[in-house]
């Protein structure tokens, strides 16, 4: 069996009845758990509601870097009481996004600083609540968002583990994360024909250092591109990585499931 360790079932791109079908199809495909991540103030409660509605769904609560200008200054304080829910398994989706331009009325410098402030607060909350954290990093070019995330992570690495999701980097960058006790996860873009770097990294990293995810509804893997992504497609991502590494699906499932169990404390 597999777990979709990072998806967005509360996305407005899915209708509530669609989510019921998506969860059923996921279970039928052997993707037995779906971890759904909130991104902003408006999907915190709906993410919790999904975790309550489906045995197989677990929730992460956090503010995505692209949502920090919509969130109030005390957003992270507002999340704290919701973390007591038994199906909350981590903080996220947090991180730094220097790829998208600053929203109107914001300078790039202020926008990035607010992202770093929210990230630091979410690390502090994770440490206080004994939870791990799921991170997004993205740059136009270079690796400034990754490097800044690592700087902030270093301050909390003795208390919190971080997963760098949708990891696009080199094995050397992954090693920087592993040295702090963190890990990475691979999504549907590993299946793209153009994704030579991601495939090389997915082949090189040791079992136990990475998890599998869809990031649904985004990043639909081959051979399903052109359709809306959903957690059952972890099966396609797993097949791609098992083939790259020349190992059986069972061996990959065994390793990625124990990694997910440890990271999300399932
Ligand atoms: Zn995501």
GROMACS .gro file of C-alpha atoms and ligand atoms in nm:
model
  267
    1UNK     CA    1   0.000   0.000   0.000
    2UNK     CA    2   0.094   0.362  -0.046
    3UNK     CA    3   0.008   0.695   0.119
    4UNK     CA    4  -0.047   1.022  -0.066
    5UNK     CA    5   0.160   1.227   0.179
    6UNK     CA    6   0.068   1.567   0.032
    7UNK     CA    7  -0.254   1.664  -0.144
    8UNK     CA    8  -0.515   1.940  -0.125
    9UNK     CA    9  -0.857   1.773  -0.097
   10UNK     CA   10  -1.011   2.098   0.037
   11UNK     CA   11  -0.916   2.274  -0.287
   12UNK     CA   12  -1.197   2.470  -0.449
   13UNK     CA   13  -1.113   2.273  -0.765
   14UNK     CA   14  -1.294   1.972  -0.612
   15UNK     CA   15  -1.664   1.961  -0.528
   16UNK     CA   16  -1.762   1.782  -0.202
   17UNK     CA   17  -1.922   1.490  -0.393
   18UNK     CA   18  -1.611   1.465  -0.610
   19UNK     CA   19  -1.396   1.425  -0.295
   20UNK     CA   20  -1.603   1.123  -0.187
   21UNK     CA   21  -1.540   0.957  -0.524
   22UNK     CA   22  -1.172   1.054  -0.516
   23UNK     CA   23  -1.121   0.894  -0.173
   24UNK     CA   24  -1.294   0.574  -0.290
   25UNK     CA   25  -1.083   0.557  -0.608
   26UNK     CA   26  -0.769   0.616  -0.402
   27UNK     CA   27  -0.850   0.329  -0.165
   28UNK     CA   28  -0.932   0.102  -0.462
   29UNK     CA   29  -0.593   0.185  -0.617
   30UNK     CA   30  -0.405   0.084  -0.299
   31UNK     CA   31  -0.337   0.442  -0.191
   32UNK     CA   32  -0.477   0.379   0.154
   33UNK     CA   33  -0.419   0.715   0.324
   34UNK     CA   34  -0.449   1.072   0.200
   35UNK     CA   35  -0.281   1.355   0.388
   36UNK     CA   36  -0.449   1.682   0.297
   37UNK     CA   37  -0.273   2.015   0.356
   38UNK     CA   38  -0.440   2.347   0.423
   39UNK     CA   39  -0.294   2.653   0.251
   40UNK     CA   40  -0.474   2.952   0.407
   41UNK     CA   41  -0.733   3.075   0.654
   42UNK     CA   42  -1.024   2.962   0.436
   43UNK     CA   43  -0.936   2.591   0.413
   44UNK     CA   44  -0.823   2.521   0.772
   45UNK     CA   45  -1.171   2.419   0.890
   46UNK     CA   46  -1.261   2.240   0.567
   47UNK     CA   47  -0.938   2.036   0.589
   48UNK     CA   48  -1.028   1.932   0.945
   49UNK     CA   49  -1.382   1.852   0.832
   50UNK     CA   50  -1.249   1.618   0.560
   51UNK     CA   51  -1.025   1.442   0.815
   52UNK     CA   52  -1.332   1.390   1.033
   53UNK     CA   53  -1.543   1.267   0.743
   54UNK     CA   54  -1.304   1.002   0.609
   55UNK     CA   55  -1.106   0.747   0.812
   56UNK     CA   56  -0.826   0.751   0.555
   57UNK     CA   57  -0.781   1.131   0.547
   58UNK     CA   58  -0.539   1.314   0.781
   59UNK     CA   59  -0.480   1.690   0.793
   60UNK     CA   60  -0.188   1.931   0.809
   61UNK     CA   61  -0.268   2.290   0.905
   62UNK     CA   62  -0.063   2.591   0.802
   63UNK     CA   63  -0.034   2.902   0.588
   64UNK     CA   64   0.120   2.866   0.241
   65UNK     CA   65   0.381   3.131   0.153
   66UNK     CA   66   0.158   3.258  -0.131
   67UNK     CA   67  -0.123   3.315   0.121
   68UNK     CA   68   0.063   3.523   0.380
   69UNK     CA   69  -0.068   3.858   0.254
   70UNK     CA   70  -0.432   3.742   0.283
   71UNK     CA   71  -0.382   3.605   0.634
   72UNK     CA   72  -0.410   3.826   0.944
   73UNK     CA   73  -0.096   3.902   1.146
   74UNK     CA   74  -0.206   3.657   1.419
   75UNK     CA   75  -0.294   3.372   1.178
   76UNK     CA   76  -0.046   3.129   1.331
   77UNK     CA   77  -0.185   3.195   1.681
   78UNK     CA   78  -0.532   3.122   1.545
   79UNK     CA   79  -0.418   2.782   1.415
   80UNK     CA   80  -0.284   2.668   1.751
   81UNK     CA   81  -0.612   2.545   1.912
   82UNK     CA   82  -0.701   2.345   1.600
   83UNK     CA   83  -0.382   2.140   1.635
   84UNK     CA   84  -0.531   1.947   1.927
   85UNK     CA   85  -0.751   1.757   1.682
   86UNK     CA   86  -0.638   1.390   1.679
   87UNK     CA   87  -0.621   1.377   1.299
   88UNK     CA   88  -0.383   1.671   1.262
   89UNK     CA   89  -0.046   1.514   1.175
   90UNK     CA   90   0.183   1.810   1.091
   91UNK     CA   91   0.210   2.183   1.024
   92UNK     CA   92   0.178   2.282   0.656
   93UNK     CA   93   0.180   2.384   0.392
   94UNK     CA   94   0.443   2.641   0.484
   95UNK     CA   95   0.768   2.747   0.315
   96UNK     CA   96   0.899   3.025   0.092
   97UNK     CA   97   0.790   3.114  -0.263
   98UNK     CA   98   1.009   3.368  -0.443
   99UNK     CA   99   0.877   3.253  -0.782
  100UNK     CA  100   0.546   3.436  -0.790
  101UNK     CA  101   0.559   3.818  -0.796
  102UNK     CA  102   0.454   4.015  -0.487
  103UNK     CA  103   0.080   4.097  -0.483
  104UNK     CA  104  -0.032   4.451  -0.561
  105UNK     CA  105   0.059   4.696  -0.286
  106UNK     CA  106   0.355   4.486  -0.165
  107UNK     CA  107   0.725   4.527  -0.243
  108UNK     CA  108   0.918   4.206  -0.316
  109UNK     CA  109   1.129   4.268  -0.005
  110UNK     CA  110   0.827   4.308   0.227
  111UNK     CA  111   0.647   4.012   0.071
  112UNK     CA  112   0.946   3.781   0.118
  113UNK     CA  113   1.003   3.910   0.471
  114UNK     CA  114   0.640   3.835   0.565
  115UNK     CA  115   0.685   3.482   0.423
  116UNK     CA  116   0.998   3.432   0.637
  117UNK     CA  117   0.817   3.567   0.946
  118UNK     CA  118   0.525   3.326   0.891
  119UNK     CA  119   0.764   3.037   0.830
  120UNK     CA  120   0.958   3.111   1.149
  121UNK     CA  121   0.632   3.130   1.349
  122UNK     CA  122   0.518   2.797   1.202
  123UNK     CA  123   0.848   2.632   1.293
  124UNK     CA  124   0.813   2.767   1.648
  125UNK     CA  125   0.456   2.637   1.669
  126UNK     CA  126   0.565   2.296   1.535
  127UNK     CA  127   0.839   2.277   1.799
  128UNK     CA  128   0.599   2.374   2.075
  129UNK     CA  129   0.334   2.123   1.963
  130UNK     CA  130   0.577   1.838   1.889
  131UNK     CA  131   0.474   1.827   1.522
  132UNK     CA  132   0.680   1.814   1.202
  133UNK     CA  133   0.642   2.061   0.913
  134UNK     CA  134   0.581   2.042   0.535
  135UNK     CA  135   0.766   2.300   0.323
  136UNK     CA  136   0.731   2.445  -0.025
  137UNK     CA  137   1.022   2.631  -0.187
  138UNK     CA  138   1.024   2.786  -0.533
  139UNK     CA  139   1.249   3.031  -0.717
  140UNK     CA  140   1.251   3.198  -1.061
  141UNK     CA  141   1.618   3.094  -1.082
  142UNK     CA  142   1.887   3.008  -0.832
  143UNK     CA  143   1.799   2.868  -0.490
  144UNK     CA  144   1.734   3.168  -0.259
  145UNK     CA  145   1.404   3.032  -0.122
  146UNK     CA  146   1.566   2.694  -0.053
  147UNK     CA  147   1.871   2.854   0.111
  148UNK     CA  148   1.654   3.082   0.330
  149UNK     CA  149   1.436   2.786   0.432
  150UNK     CA  150   1.748   2.594   0.535
  151UNK     CA  151   1.867   2.893   0.743
  152UNK     CA  152   1.538   2.907   0.935
  153UNK     CA  153   1.516   2.525   0.961
  154UNK     CA  154   1.863   2.517   1.124
  155UNK     CA  155   1.729   2.711   1.423
  156UNK     CA  156   1.464   2.443   1.489
  157UNK     CA  157   1.628   2.126   1.356
  158UNK     CA  158   1.685   1.978   1.701
  159UNK     CA  159   1.307   1.981   1.765
  160UNK     CA  160   1.131   1.960   1.427
  161UNK     CA  161   1.172   1.752   1.112
  162UNK     CA  162   1.090   1.921   0.780
  163UNK     CA  163   0.989   1.763   0.450
  164UNK     CA  164   1.079   1.964   0.140
  165UNK     CA  165   0.789   1.864  -0.081
  166UNK     CA  166   0.789   1.841  -0.463
  167UNK     CA  167   1.167   1.832  -0.439
  168UNK     CA  168   1.332   1.952  -0.763
  169UNK     CA  169   1.693   1.975  -0.643
  170UNK     CA  170   2.017   1.781  -0.664
  171UNK     CA  171   2.132   1.499  -0.432
  172UNK     CA  172   2.374   1.754  -0.277
  173UNK     CA  173   2.087   1.988  -0.187
  174UNK     CA  174   1.895   1.690  -0.049
  175UNK     CA  175   2.198   1.607   0.166
  176UNK     CA  176   2.178   1.957   0.322
  177UNK     CA  177   1.825   1.866   0.433
  178UNK     CA  178   1.923   1.516   0.555
  179UNK     CA  179   2.208   1.667   0.761
  180UNK     CA  180   1.940   1.859   0.955
  181UNK     CA  181   1.730   1.543   1.004
  182UNK     CA  182   1.476   1.628   0.732
  183UNK     CA  183   1.358   1.454   0.419
  184UNK     CA  184   1.208   1.519   0.076
  185UNK     CA  185   0.907   1.400  -0.124
  186UNK     CA  186   0.853   1.341  -0.493
  187UNK     CA  187   0.542   1.431  -0.687
  188UNK     CA  188   0.403   1.379  -1.039
  189UNK     CA  189   0.670   1.590  -1.207
  190UNK     CA  190   0.918   1.302  -1.157
  191UNK     CA  191   0.725   1.121  -1.435
  192UNK     CA  192   0.767   1.402  -1.691
  193UNK     CA  193   1.000   1.320  -1.982
  194UNK     CA  194   1.181   1.652  -1.932
  195UNK     CA  195   1.249   1.589  -1.560
  196UNK     CA  196   1.599   1.441  -1.592
  197UNK     CA  197   1.733   1.614  -1.278
  198UNK     CA  198   1.439   1.505  -1.061
  199UNK     CA  199   1.464   1.148  -1.194
  200UNK     CA  200   1.838   1.137  -1.125
  201UNK     CA  201   1.776   1.256  -0.769
  202UNK     CA  202   1.487   1.011  -0.715
  203UNK     CA  203   1.720   0.732  -0.827
  204UNK     CA  204   2.015   0.844  -0.612
  205UNK     CA  205   1.862   0.914  -0.271
  206UNK     CA  206   1.860   0.632  -0.015
  207UNK     CA  207   1.534   0.455   0.068
  208UNK     CA  208   1.404   0.601   0.394
  209UNK     CA  209   1.491   0.959   0.291
  210UNK     CA  210   1.188   1.035   0.074
  211UNK     CA  211   0.810   1.003   0.057
  212UNK     CA  212   0.558   0.998  -0.230
  213UNK     CA  213   0.284   1.254  -0.293
  214UNK     CA  214   0.060   1.389  -0.568
  215UNK     CA  215   0.017   1.757  -0.466
  216UNK     CA  216  -0.330   1.702  -0.619
  217UNK     CA  217  -0.514   1.881  -0.777
  218UNK     CA  218  -0.185   2.004  -0.930
  219UNK     CA  219   0.098   1.826  -1.115
  220UNK     CA  220  -0.084   1.528  -1.267
  221UNK     CA  221   0.170   1.252  -1.347
  222UNK     CA  222   0.218   1.066  -1.675
  223UNK     CA  223   0.022   0.895  -1.826
  224UNK     CA  224  -0.272   1.098  -1.689
  225UNK     CA  225  -0.155   1.450  -1.783
  226UNK     CA  226  -0.436   1.674  -1.904
  227UNK     CA  227  -0.677   1.545  -1.635
  228UNK     CA  228  -0.729   1.678  -1.281
  229UNK     CA  229  -0.485   1.511  -1.042
  230UNK     CA  230  -0.602   1.300  -0.745
  231UNK     CA  231  -0.441   1.080  -0.476
  232UNK     CA  232  -0.485   0.746  -0.662
  233UNK     CA  233  -0.212   0.866  -0.900
  234UNK     CA  234   0.051   0.805  -0.631
  235UNK     CA  235   0.045   0.459  -0.788
  236UNK     CA  236   0.185   0.603  -1.116
  237UNK     CA  237   0.452   0.802  -0.931
  238UNK     CA  238   0.552   0.491  -0.736
  239UNK     CA  239   0.571   0.284  -1.056
  240UNK     CA  240   0.797   0.546  -1.217
  241UNK     CA  241   1.036   0.563  -0.918
  242UNK     CA  242   1.045   0.185  -0.869
  243UNK     CA  243   1.136   0.145  -1.240
  244UNK     CA  244   1.406   0.417  -1.218
  245UNK     CA  245   1.562   0.240  -0.920
  246UNK     CA  246   1.512  -0.113  -1.053
  247UNK     CA  247   1.330  -0.226  -0.738
  248UNK     CA  248   0.988  -0.384  -0.682
  249UNK     CA  249   0.680  -0.181  -0.597
  250UNK     CA  250   0.663  -0.378  -0.270
  251UNK     CA  251   1.012  -0.273  -0.168
  252UNK     CA  252   0.936   0.092  -0.250
  253UNK     CA  253   0.602   0.075  -0.068
  254UNK     CA  254   0.760  -0.077   0.241
  255UNK     CA  255   1.028   0.196   0.261
  256UNK     CA  256   0.807   0.495   0.182
  257UNK     CA  257   0.531   0.380   0.418
  258UNK     CA  258   0.765   0.346   0.714
  259UNK     CA  259   0.914   0.688   0.630
  260UNK     CA  260   0.564   0.841   0.622
  261UNK     CA  261   0.462   0.665   0.946
  262UNK     CA  262   0.765   0.807   1.126
  263UNK     CA  263   0.738   1.158   0.983
  264UNK     CA  264   0.364   1.203   1.040
  265UNK     CA  265   0.369   0.994   1.363
  266UNK     CA  266   0.090   0.770   1.229
  267LIG    ZN1  267   0.099   2.153  -0.194
   0.00000   0.00000   0.00000
